[in-house]
């Protein structure tokens, strides 16, 4: 596909998504090297999976600079990995807390960056349905499996995601 046939708007959108993708990939690569050097590479992959799964449809805090975005993402991801590796709650509490987080997240999402146009009602409904499906599947996994480190990291990242989503919702 030749970019010469794209309109100015289409080129701008393409460039926006390309920059965003490269930015996120570069952060993930740096995170990997940090966690790998600390001996937490498996935990990093578990955490990154849940971090992306929970955030992709609901959004959250958006930073104005790459550095602040990097630092905030590192803080949130590290917190989930550390808490998920150290603190295990009884399964019933984990399920109940996950359900509460799911309810809150689905009611607040999506929280988009201020630079994006206001979301349409259809977009909001689709994002909430997708988020409900992701969290619903997570709760189903919680219900049907024994507690383990990957799931526990996901549990703590769901709590952290819900908290940062609430902060982003209040700030907009």
mmCIF file of N, CA and C in Angstrom, residues 15-139:
data_model
loop_
_atom_site.group_PDB
_atom_site.id
_atom_site.type_symbol
_atom_site.label_atom_id
_atom_site.label_comp_id
_atom_site.label_asym_id
_atom_site.label_seq_id
_atom_site.Cartn_x
_atom_site.Cartn_y
_atom_site.Cartn_z
ATOM 1 N N UNK A 15 0.547 7.535 11.273
ATOM 2 C CA UNK A 15 1.733 7.971 12.006
ATOM 3 C C UNK A 15 1.494 7.905 13.516
ATOM 4 N N UNK A 16 0.307 8.311 13.969
ATOM 5 C CA UNK A 16 -0.047 8.272 15.389
ATOM 6 C C UNK A 16 0.049 6.836 15.916
ATOM 7 N N UNK A 17 -0.547 5.887 15.202
ATOM 8 C CA UNK A 17 -0.521 4.493 15.640
ATOM 9 C C UNK A 17 0.880 3.897 15.555
ATOM 10 N N UNK A 18 1.645 4.283 14.558
ATOM 11 C CA UNK A 18 3.012 3.795 14.435
ATOM 12 C C UNK A 18 3.865 4.288 15.604
ATOM 13 N N UNK A 19 3.774 5.582 15.916
ATOM 14 C CA UNK A 19 4.528 6.137 17.049
ATOM 15 C C UNK A 19 4.108 5.478 18.358
ATOM 16 N N UNK A 20 2.813 5.304 18.548
ATOM 17 C CA UNK A 20 2.312 4.674 19.769
ATOM 18 C C UNK A 20 2.801 3.245 19.919
ATOM 19 N N UNK A 21 2.763 2.508 18.826
ATOM 20 C CA UNK A 21 3.209 1.117 18.846
ATOM 21 C C UNK A 21 4.703 1.028 19.133
ATOM 22 N N UNK A 22 5.495 1.853 18.465
ATOM 23 C CA UNK A 22 6.945 1.848 18.703
ATOM 24 C C UNK A 22 7.271 2.275 20.129
ATOM 25 N N UNK A 23 6.538 3.247 20.646
ATOM 26 C CA UNK A 23 6.738 3.700 22.020
ATOM 27 C C UNK A 23 6.459 2.567 23.004
ATOM 28 N N UNK A 24 5.335 1.881 22.826
ATOM 29 C CA UNK A 24 4.976 0.789 23.730
ATOM 30 C C UNK A 24 5.939 -0.388 23.610
ATOM 31 N N UNK A 25 6.359 -0.703 22.399
ATOM 32 C CA UNK A 25 7.313 -1.797 22.215
ATOM 33 C C UNK A 25 8.664 -1.472 22.850
ATOM 34 N N UNK A 26 9.093 -0.219 22.726
ATOM 35 C CA UNK A 26 10.383 0.151 23.323
ATOM 36 C C UNK A 26 10.313 0.071 24.847
ATOM 37 N N UNK A 27 9.183 0.498 25.428
ATOM 38 C CA UNK A 27 9.026 0.389 26.887
ATOM 39 C C UNK A 27 9.032 -1.078 27.312
ATOM 40 N N UNK A 28 8.307 -1.918 26.588
ATOM 41 C CA UNK A 28 8.248 -3.341 26.932
ATOM 42 C C UNK A 28 9.636 -3.976 26.859
ATOM 43 N N UNK A 29 10.412 -3.597 25.866
ATOM 44 C CA UNK A 29 11.761 -4.145 25.719
ATOM 45 C C UNK A 29 12.659 -3.710 26.885
ATOM 46 N N UNK A 30 12.582 -2.449 27.256
ATOM 47 C CA UNK A 30 13.374 -1.956 28.394
ATOM 48 C C UNK A 30 12.919 -2.643 29.680
ATOM 49 N N UNK A 31 11.601 -2.772 29.858
ATOM 50 C CA UNK A 31 11.077 -3.481 31.037
ATOM 51 C C UNK A 31 11.623 -4.904 31.086
ATOM 52 N N UNK A 32 11.623 -5.568 29.931
ATOM 53 C CA UNK A 32 12.124 -6.942 29.896
ATOM 54 C C UNK A 32 13.564 -6.995 30.394
ATOM 55 N N UNK A 33 14.411 -6.095 29.913
ATOM 56 C CA UNK A 33 15.813 -6.105 30.340
ATOM 57 C C UNK A 33 15.939 -5.825 31.835
ATOM 58 N N UNK A 34 15.117 -4.934 32.351
ATOM 59 C CA UNK A 34 15.144 -4.639 33.793
ATOM 60 C C UNK A 34 14.754 -5.885 34.588
ATOM 61 N N UNK A 35 13.619 -6.476 34.246
ATOM 62 C CA UNK A 35 13.145 -7.641 34.997
ATOM 63 C C UNK A 35 14.041 -8.860 34.784
ATOM 64 N N UNK A 36 14.576 -9.004 33.591
ATOM 65 C CA UNK A 36 15.487 -10.118 33.323
ATOM 66 C C UNK A 36 16.745 -9.994 34.186
ATOM 67 N N UNK A 37 17.277 -8.782 34.273
ATOM 68 C CA UNK A 37 18.494 -8.578 35.066
ATOM 69 C C UNK A 37 18.245 -8.825 36.556
ATOM 70 N N UNK A 38 16.993 -8.703 36.985
ATOM 71 C CA UNK A 38 16.639 -8.955 38.384
ATOM 72 C C UNK A 38 16.184 -10.401 38.617
ATOM 73 N N UNK A 39 16.152 -11.194 37.545
ATOM 74 C CA UNK A 39 15.735 -12.586 37.663
ATOM 75 C C UNK A 39 14.225 -12.780 37.687
ATOM 76 N N UNK A 40 13.486 -11.807 37.178
ATOM 77 C CA UNK A 40 12.024 -11.871 37.174
ATOM 78 C C UNK A 40 11.457 -11.895 35.757
ATOM 79 N N UNK A 41 12.129 -12.553 34.825
ATOM 80 C CA UNK A 41 11.659 -12.517 33.437
ATOM 81 C C UNK A 41 10.333 -13.251 33.252
ATOM 82 N N UNK A 42 10.128 -14.391 33.934
ATOM 83 C CA UNK A 42 8.837 -15.088 33.806
ATOM 84 C C UNK A 42 7.707 -14.228 34.376
ATOM 85 N N UNK A 43 7.954 -13.653 35.530
ATOM 86 C CA UNK A 43 6.955 -12.809 36.168
ATOM 87 C C UNK A 43 6.636 -11.597 35.302
ATOM 88 N N UNK A 44 7.654 -11.081 34.621
ATOM 89 C CA UNK A 44 7.441 -9.950 33.718
ATOM 90 C C UNK A 44 6.450 -10.321 32.621
ATOM 91 N N UNK A 45 6.624 -11.477 32.009
ATOM 92 C CA UNK A 45 5.713 -11.877 30.931
ATOM 93 C C UNK A 45 4.293 -12.091 31.446
ATOM 94 N N UNK A 46 4.162 -12.692 32.630
ATOM 95 C CA UNK A 46 2.824 -12.838 33.217
ATOM 96 C C UNK A 46 2.209 -11.458 33.431
ATOM 97 N N UNK A 47 2.991 -10.584 34.048
ATOM 98 C CA UNK A 47 2.495 -9.243 34.350
ATOM 99 C C UNK A 47 2.155 -8.450 33.107
ATOM 100 N N UNK A 48 3.011 -8.510 32.115
ATOM 101 C CA UNK A 48 2.761 -7.762 30.881
ATOM 102 C C UNK A 48 1.485 -8.245 30.203
ATOM 103 N N UNK A 49 1.274 -9.550 30.201
ATOM 104 C CA UNK A 49 0.055 -10.105 29.604
ATOM 105 C C UNK A 49 -1.192 -9.503 30.262
ATOM 106 N N UNK A 50 -1.239 -9.541 31.587
ATOM 107 C CA UNK A 50 -2.415 -9.018 32.291
ATOM 108 C C UNK A 50 -2.496 -7.499 32.200
ATOM 109 N N UNK A 51 -1.356 -6.835 32.288
ATOM 110 C CA UNK A 51 -1.307 -5.370 32.209
ATOM 111 C C UNK A 51 -1.944 -4.892 30.908
ATOM 112 N N UNK A 52 -1.557 -5.508 29.811
ATOM 113 C CA UNK A 52 -2.097 -5.134 28.498
ATOM 114 C C UNK A 52 -3.558 -5.566 28.376
ATOM 115 N N UNK A 53 -3.862 -6.784 28.806
ATOM 116 C CA UNK A 53 -5.235 -7.296 28.680
ATOM 117 C C UNK A 53 -6.238 -6.405 29.407
ATOM 118 N N UNK A 54 -5.892 -5.953 30.604
ATOM 119 C CA UNK A 54 -6.823 -5.127 31.374
ATOM 120 C C UNK A 54 -6.903 -3.701 30.847
ATOM 121 N N UNK A 55 -5.809 -3.188 30.319
ATOM 122 C CA UNK A 55 -5.764 -1.777 29.946
ATOM 123 C C UNK A 55 -6.237 -1.484 28.520
ATOM 124 N N UNK A 56 -6.111 -2.430 27.624
ATOM 125 C CA UNK A 56 -6.317 -2.156 26.202
ATOM 126 C C UNK A 56 -7.715 -1.618 25.890
ATOM 127 N N UNK A 57 -8.734 -2.081 26.564
ATOM 128 C CA UNK A 57 -10.094 -1.621 26.280
ATOM 129 C C UNK A 57 -10.577 -0.524 27.211
ATOM 130 N N UNK A 58 -9.958 -0.410 28.376
ATOM 131 C CA UNK A 58 -10.474 0.543 29.360
ATOM 132 C C UNK A 58 -9.653 1.813 29.488
ATOM 133 N N UNK A 59 -8.418 1.796 29.015
ATOM 134 C CA UNK A 59 -7.589 2.994 29.110
ATOM 135 C C UNK A 59 -7.073 3.202 30.516
ATOM 136 N N UNK A 60 -6.897 4.462 30.871
ATOM 137 C CA UNK A 60 -6.388 4.782 32.201
ATOM 138 C C UNK A 60 -5.626 6.085 32.184
ATOM 139 N N UNK A 61 -4.701 6.204 33.108
ATOM 140 C CA UNK A 61 -3.890 7.417 33.207
ATOM 141 C C UNK A 61 -3.030 7.527 31.954
ATOM 142 N N UNK A 62 -3.019 8.718 31.370
ATOM 143 C CA UNK A 62 -2.186 8.984 30.196
ATOM 144 C C UNK A 62 -1.219 10.109 30.544
ATOM 145 N N UNK A 63 0.051 9.863 30.325
ATOM 146 C CA UNK A 63 1.084 10.849 30.633
ATOM 147 C C UNK A 63 1.433 11.638 29.382
ATOM 148 N N UNK A 64 1.941 12.838 29.602
ATOM 149 C CA UNK A 64 2.266 13.708 28.468
ATOM 150 C C UNK A 64 3.630 13.409 27.859
ATOM 151 N N UNK A 65 4.513 12.786 28.637
ATOM 152 C CA UNK A 65 5.848 12.514 28.105
ATOM 153 C C UNK A 65 6.162 11.018 28.184
ATOM 154 N N UNK A 66 7.074 10.605 27.348
ATOM 155 C CA UNK A 66 7.515 9.212 27.320
ATOM 156 C C UNK A 66 8.091 8.813 28.675
ATOM 157 N N UNK A 67 8.909 9.684 29.271
ATOM 158 C CA UNK A 67 9.563 9.359 30.534
ATOM 159 C C UNK A 67 8.546 9.100 31.640
ATOM 160 N N UNK A 68 7.561 9.990 31.781
ATOM 161 C CA UNK A 68 6.561 9.795 32.834
ATOM 162 C C UNK A 68 5.711 8.556 32.561
ATOM 163 N N UNK A 69 5.399 8.306 31.310
ATOM 164 C CA UNK A 69 4.643 7.105 30.942
ATOM 165 C C UNK A 69 5.457 5.857 31.288
ATOM 166 N N UNK A 70 6.727 5.891 30.956
ATOM 167 C CA UNK A 70 7.625 4.780 31.258
ATOM 168 C C UNK A 70 7.683 4.527 32.760
ATOM 169 N N UNK A 71 7.905 5.593 33.528
ATOM 170 C CA UNK A 71 8.038 5.448 34.980
ATOM 171 C C UNK A 71 6.738 4.978 35.631
ATOM 172 N N UNK A 72 5.614 5.536 35.208
ATOM 173 C CA UNK A 72 4.330 5.116 35.767
ATOM 174 C C UNK A 72 4.043 3.655 35.416
ATOM 175 N N UNK A 73 4.265 3.288 34.171
ATOM 176 C CA UNK A 73 4.038 1.897 33.755
ATOM 177 C C UNK A 73 4.949 0.943 34.522
ATOM 178 N N UNK A 74 6.199 1.335 34.704
ATOM 179 C CA UNK A 74 7.141 0.508 35.461
ATOM 180 C C UNK A 74 6.678 0.359 36.910
ATOM 181 N N UNK A 75 6.213 1.446 37.503
ATOM 182 C CA UNK A 75 5.718 1.404 38.881
ATOM 183 C C UNK A 75 4.510 0.473 38.999
ATOM 184 N N UNK A 76 3.537 0.622 38.099
ATOM 185 C CA UNK A 76 2.327 -0.199 38.159
ATOM 186 C C UNK A 76 2.645 -1.674 37.911
ATOM 187 N N UNK A 77 3.427 -1.940 36.885
ATOM 188 C CA UNK A 77 3.783 -3.315 36.548
ATOM 189 C C UNK A 77 4.604 -3.960 37.668
ATOM 190 N N UNK A 78 5.592 -3.237 38.176
ATOM 191 C CA UNK A 78 6.425 -3.758 39.268
ATOM 192 C C UNK A 78 5.593 -4.035 40.512
ATOM 193 N N UNK A 79 4.682 -3.129 40.820
ATOM 194 C CA UNK A 79 3.826 -3.316 41.998
ATOM 195 C C UNK A 79 3.003 -4.589 41.870
ATOM 196 N N UNK A 80 2.416 -4.800 40.704
ATOM 197 C CA UNK A 80 1.627 -6.013 40.490
ATOM 198 C C UNK A 80 2.460 -7.277 40.588
ATOM 199 N N UNK A 81 3.652 -7.235 40.042
ATOM 200 C CA UNK A 81 4.532 -8.407 40.074
ATOM 201 C C UNK A 81 4.999 -8.690 41.497
ATOM 202 N N UNK A 82 5.384 -7.653 42.225
ATOM 203 C CA UNK A 82 5.858 -7.842 43.600
ATOM 204 C C UNK A 82 4.724 -8.327 44.502
ATOM 205 N N UNK A 83 3.584 -7.630 44.451
ATOM 206 C CA UNK A 83 2.452 -8.046 45.283
ATOM 207 C C UNK A 83 1.983 -9.449 44.909
ATOM 208 N N UNK A 84 1.929 -9.733 43.610
ATOM 209 C CA UNK A 84 1.486 -11.045 43.148
ATOM 210 C C UNK A 84 2.441 -12.169 43.489
ATOM 211 N N UNK A 85 3.687 -11.828 43.742
ATOM 212 C CA UNK A 85 4.672 -12.836 44.120
ATOM 213 C C UNK A 85 4.732 -13.049 45.628
ATOM 214 N N UNK A 86 4.242 -12.075 46.395
ATOM 215 C CA UNK A 86 4.384 -12.141 47.849
ATOM 216 C C UNK A 86 3.083 -12.350 48.620
ATOM 217 N N UNK A 87 1.987 -11.784 48.152
ATOM 218 C CA UNK A 87 0.744 -11.786 48.931
ATOM 219 C C UNK A 87 -0.335 -12.584 48.209
ATOM 220 N N UNK A 88 -0.752 -13.663 48.840
ATOM 221 C CA UNK A 88 -1.820 -14.515 48.315
ATOM 222 C C UNK A 88 -3.008 -14.428 49.267
ATOM 223 N N UNK A 89 -4.147 -14.022 48.750
ATOM 224 C CA UNK A 89 -5.366 -13.971 49.551
ATOM 225 C C UNK A 89 -6.138 -15.276 49.380
ATOM 226 N N UNK A 90 -7.020 -15.584 50.337
ATOM 227 C CA UNK A 90 -7.893 -16.747 50.132
ATOM 228 C C UNK A 90 -8.679 -16.584 48.826
ATOM 229 N N UNK A 91 -8.926 -17.703 48.158
ATOM 230 C CA UNK A 91 -9.552 -17.692 46.839
ATOM 231 C C UNK A 91 -10.883 -16.944 46.834
ATOM 232 N N UNK A 92 -11.692 -17.127 47.855
ATOM 233 C CA UNK A 92 -13.000 -16.458 47.911
ATOM 234 C C UNK A 92 -12.832 -14.939 47.902
ATOM 235 N N UNK A 93 -11.843 -14.431 48.628
ATOM 236 C CA UNK A 93 -11.587 -12.983 48.639
ATOM 237 C C UNK A 93 -11.108 -12.504 47.277
ATOM 238 N N UNK A 94 -10.236 -13.284 46.664
ATOM 239 C CA UNK A 94 -9.726 -12.906 45.340
ATOM 240 C C UNK A 94 -10.856 -12.816 44.323
ATOM 241 N N UNK A 95 -11.773 -13.764 44.374
ATOM 242 C CA UNK A 95 -12.902 -13.760 43.441
ATOM 243 C C UNK A 95 -13.807 -12.566 43.707
ATOM 244 N N UNK A 96 -14.136 -12.332 44.972
ATOM 245 C CA UNK A 96 -15.006 -11.208 45.331
ATOM 246 C C UNK A 96 -14.374 -9.870 44.939
ATOM 247 N N UNK A 97 -13.116 -9.686 45.262
ATOM 248 C CA UNK A 97 -12.417 -8.437 44.926
ATOM 249 C C UNK A 97 -12.340 -8.269 43.410
ATOM 250 N N UNK A 98 -12.079 -9.344 42.691
ATOM 251 C CA UNK A 98 -12.023 -9.269 41.221
ATOM 252 C C UNK A 98 -13.375 -8.877 40.638
ATOM 253 N N UNK A 99 -14.450 -9.385 41.215
ATOM 254 C CA UNK A 99 -15.792 -9.023 40.743
ATOM 255 C C UNK A 99 -16.073 -7.542 40.990
ATOM 256 N N UNK A 100 -15.681 -7.041 42.152
ATOM 257 C CA UNK A 100 -15.857 -5.615 42.458
ATOM 258 C C UNK A 100 -15.020 -4.775 41.493
ATOM 259 N N UNK A 101 -13.772 -5.177 41.278
ATOM 260 C CA UNK A 101 -12.909 -4.459 40.326
ATOM 261 C C UNK A 101 -13.512 -4.480 38.927
ATOM 262 N N UNK A 102 -14.053 -5.614 38.525
ATOM 263 C CA UNK A 102 -14.683 -5.718 37.212
ATOM 264 C C UNK A 102 -15.863 -4.775 37.083
ATOM 265 N N UNK A 103 -16.692 -4.715 38.108
ATOM 266 C CA UNK A 103 -17.850 -3.814 38.100
ATOM 267 C C UNK A 103 -17.398 -2.358 37.983
ATOM 268 N N UNK A 104 -16.423 -1.975 38.800
ATOM 269 C CA UNK A 104 -15.922 -0.592 38.780
ATOM 270 C C UNK A 104 -15.292 -0.278 37.424
ATOM 271 N N UNK A 105 -14.417 -1.152 36.960
ATOM 272 C CA UNK A 105 -13.714 -0.929 35.695
ATOM 273 C C UNK A 105 -14.683 -0.789 34.531
ATOM 274 N N UNK A 106 -15.668 -1.665 34.480
ATOM 275 C CA UNK A 106 -16.624 -1.617 33.362
ATOM 276 C C UNK A 106 -17.512 -0.383 33.414
ATOM 277 N N UNK A 107 -17.720 0.171 34.596
ATOM 278 C CA UNK A 107 -18.532 1.383 34.701
ATOM 279 C C UNK A 107 -17.742 2.656 34.434
ATOM 280 N N UNK A 108 -16.445 2.628 34.653
ATOM 281 C CA UNK A 108 -15.623 3.826 34.440
ATOM 282 C C UNK A 108 -15.018 3.890 33.043
ATOM 283 N N UNK A 109 -14.858 2.763 32.407
ATOM 284 C CA UNK A 109 -14.139 2.733 31.134
ATOM 285 C C UNK A 109 -15.033 3.120 29.961
ATOM 286 N N UNK A 110 -14.422 3.527 28.872
ATOM 287 C CA UNK A 110 -12.992 3.746 28.676
ATOM 288 C C UNK A 110 -12.586 5.164 29.082
ATOM 289 N N UNK A 111 -11.405 5.278 29.653
ATOM 290 C CA UNK A 111 -10.824 6.584 29.957
ATOM 291 C C UNK A 111 -9.714 6.798 28.937
ATOM 292 N N UNK A 112 -9.953 7.734 28.021
ATOM 293 C CA UNK A 112 -9.010 7.977 26.931
ATOM 294 C C UNK A 112 -8.138 9.195 27.219
ATOM 295 N N UNK A 113 -7.074 9.304 26.465
ATOM 296 C CA UNK A 113 -6.198 10.470 26.560
ATOM 297 C C UNK A 113 -6.975 11.721 26.166
ATOM 298 N N UNK A 114 -6.629 12.827 26.781
ATOM 299 C CA UNK A 114 -7.300 14.100 26.498
ATOM 300 C C UNK A 114 -7.116 14.529 25.046
ATOM 301 N N UNK A 115 -6.087 14.035 24.401
ATOM 302 C CA UNK A 115 -5.809 14.418 23.013
ATOM 303 C C UNK A 115 -6.707 13.694 22.013
ATOM 304 N N UNK A 116 -7.419 12.682 22.472
ATOM 305 C CA UNK A 116 -8.302 11.930 21.567
ATOM 306 C C UNK A 116 -9.683 12.565 21.544
ATOM 307 N N UNK A 117 -10.388 12.447 20.427
ATOM 308 C CA UNK A 117 -11.748 12.985 20.366
ATOM 309 C C UNK A 117 -12.665 12.226 21.327
ATOM 310 N N UNK A 118 -13.740 12.886 21.739
ATOM 311 C CA UNK A 118 -14.697 12.266 22.650
ATOM 312 C C UNK A 118 -15.234 10.980 22.014
ATOM 313 N N UNK A 119 -15.281 9.931 22.806
ATOM 314 C CA UNK A 119 -15.721 8.626 22.306
ATOM 315 C C UNK A 119 -17.227 8.616 22.061
ATOM 316 N N UNK A 120 -17.621 7.928 21.007
ATOM 317 C CA UNK A 120 -19.047 7.791 20.703
ATOM 318 C C UNK A 120 -19.680 6.800 21.682
ATOM 319 N N UNK A 121 -20.976 6.858 21.785
ATOM 320 C CA UNK A 121 -21.703 5.935 22.672
ATOM 321 C C UNK A 121 -21.436 4.485 22.262
ATOM 322 N N UNK A 122 -21.431 4.214 20.963
ATOM 323 C CA UNK A 122 -21.163 2.851 20.481
ATOM 324 C C UNK A 122 -19.764 2.378 20.878
ATOM 325 N N UNK A 123 -18.788 3.268 20.755
ATOM 326 C CA UNK A 123 -17.416 2.926 21.132
ATOM 327 C C UNK A 123 -17.344 2.583 22.618
ATOM 328 N N UNK A 124 -17.997 3.392 23.440
ATOM 329 C CA UNK A 124 -17.992 3.165 24.888
ATOM 330 C C UNK A 124 -18.622 1.813 25.218
ATOM 331 N N UNK A 125 -19.753 1.525 24.612
ATOM 332 C CA UNK A 125 -20.436 0.251 24.870
ATOM 333 C C UNK A 125 -19.562 -0.924 24.449
ATOM 334 N N UNK A 126 -18.954 -0.832 23.258
ATOM 335 C CA UNK A 126 -18.086 -1.920 22.787
ATOM 336 C C UNK A 126 -16.882 -2.108 23.717
ATOM 337 N N UNK A 127 -16.275 -1.000 24.144
ATOM 338 C CA UNK A 127 -15.115 -1.086 25.040
ATOM 339 C C UNK A 127 -15.510 -1.733 26.365
ATOM 340 N N UNK A 128 -16.666 -1.363 26.889
ATOM 341 C CA UNK A 128 -17.120 -1.937 28.164
ATOM 342 C C UNK A 128 -17.436 -3.425 28.030
ATOM 343 N N UNK A 129 -18.029 -3.800 26.922
ATOM 344 C CA UNK A 129 -18.324 -5.224 26.700
ATOM 345 C C UNK A 129 -17.026 -6.023 26.603
ATOM 346 N N UNK A 130 -16.057 -5.503 25.853
ATOM 347 C CA UNK A 130 -14.768 -6.196 25.720
ATOM 348 C C UNK A 130 -14.072 -6.311 27.077
ATOM 349 N N UNK A 131 -14.103 -5.226 27.849
ATOM 350 C CA UNK A 131 -13.464 -5.243 29.170
ATOM 351 C C UNK A 131 -14.167 -6.240 30.085
ATOM 352 N N UNK A 132 -15.502 -6.267 30.033
ATOM 353 C CA UNK A 132 -16.262 -7.225 30.848
ATOM 354 C C UNK A 132 -15.906 -8.661 30.463
ATOM 355 N N UNK A 133 -15.694 -8.892 29.181
ATOM 356 C CA UNK A 133 -15.317 -10.236 28.729
ATOM 357 C C UNK A 133 -13.932 -10.615 29.251
ATOM 358 N N UNK A 134 -12.982 -9.697 29.168
ATOM 359 C CA UNK A 134 -11.621 -9.974 29.646
ATOM 360 C C UNK A 134 -11.641 -10.278 31.142
ATOM 361 N N UNK A 135 -12.303 -9.427 31.913
ATOM 362 C CA UNK A 135 -12.339 -9.630 33.363
ATOM 363 C C UNK A 135 -13.180 -10.860 33.707
ATOM 364 N N UNK A 136 -14.251 -11.084 32.960
ATOM 365 C CA UNK A 136 -15.065 -12.280 33.182
ATOM 366 C C UNK A 136 -14.274 -13.558 32.962
ATOM 367 N N UNK A 137 -13.483 -13.590 31.910
ATOM 368 C CA UNK A 137 -12.628 -14.759 31.650
ATOM 369 C C UNK A 137 -11.617 -14.921 32.777
ATOM 370 N N UNK A 138 -11.056 -13.799 33.234
ATOM 371 C CA UNK A 138 -10.099 -13.860 34.341
ATOM 372 C C UNK A 138 -10.767 -14.450 35.585
ATOM 373 N N UNK A 139 -11.972 -13.995 35.902
ATOM 374 C CA UNK A 139 -12.686 -14.515 37.074
ATOM 375 C C UNK A 139 -13.009 -15.997 36.889
#
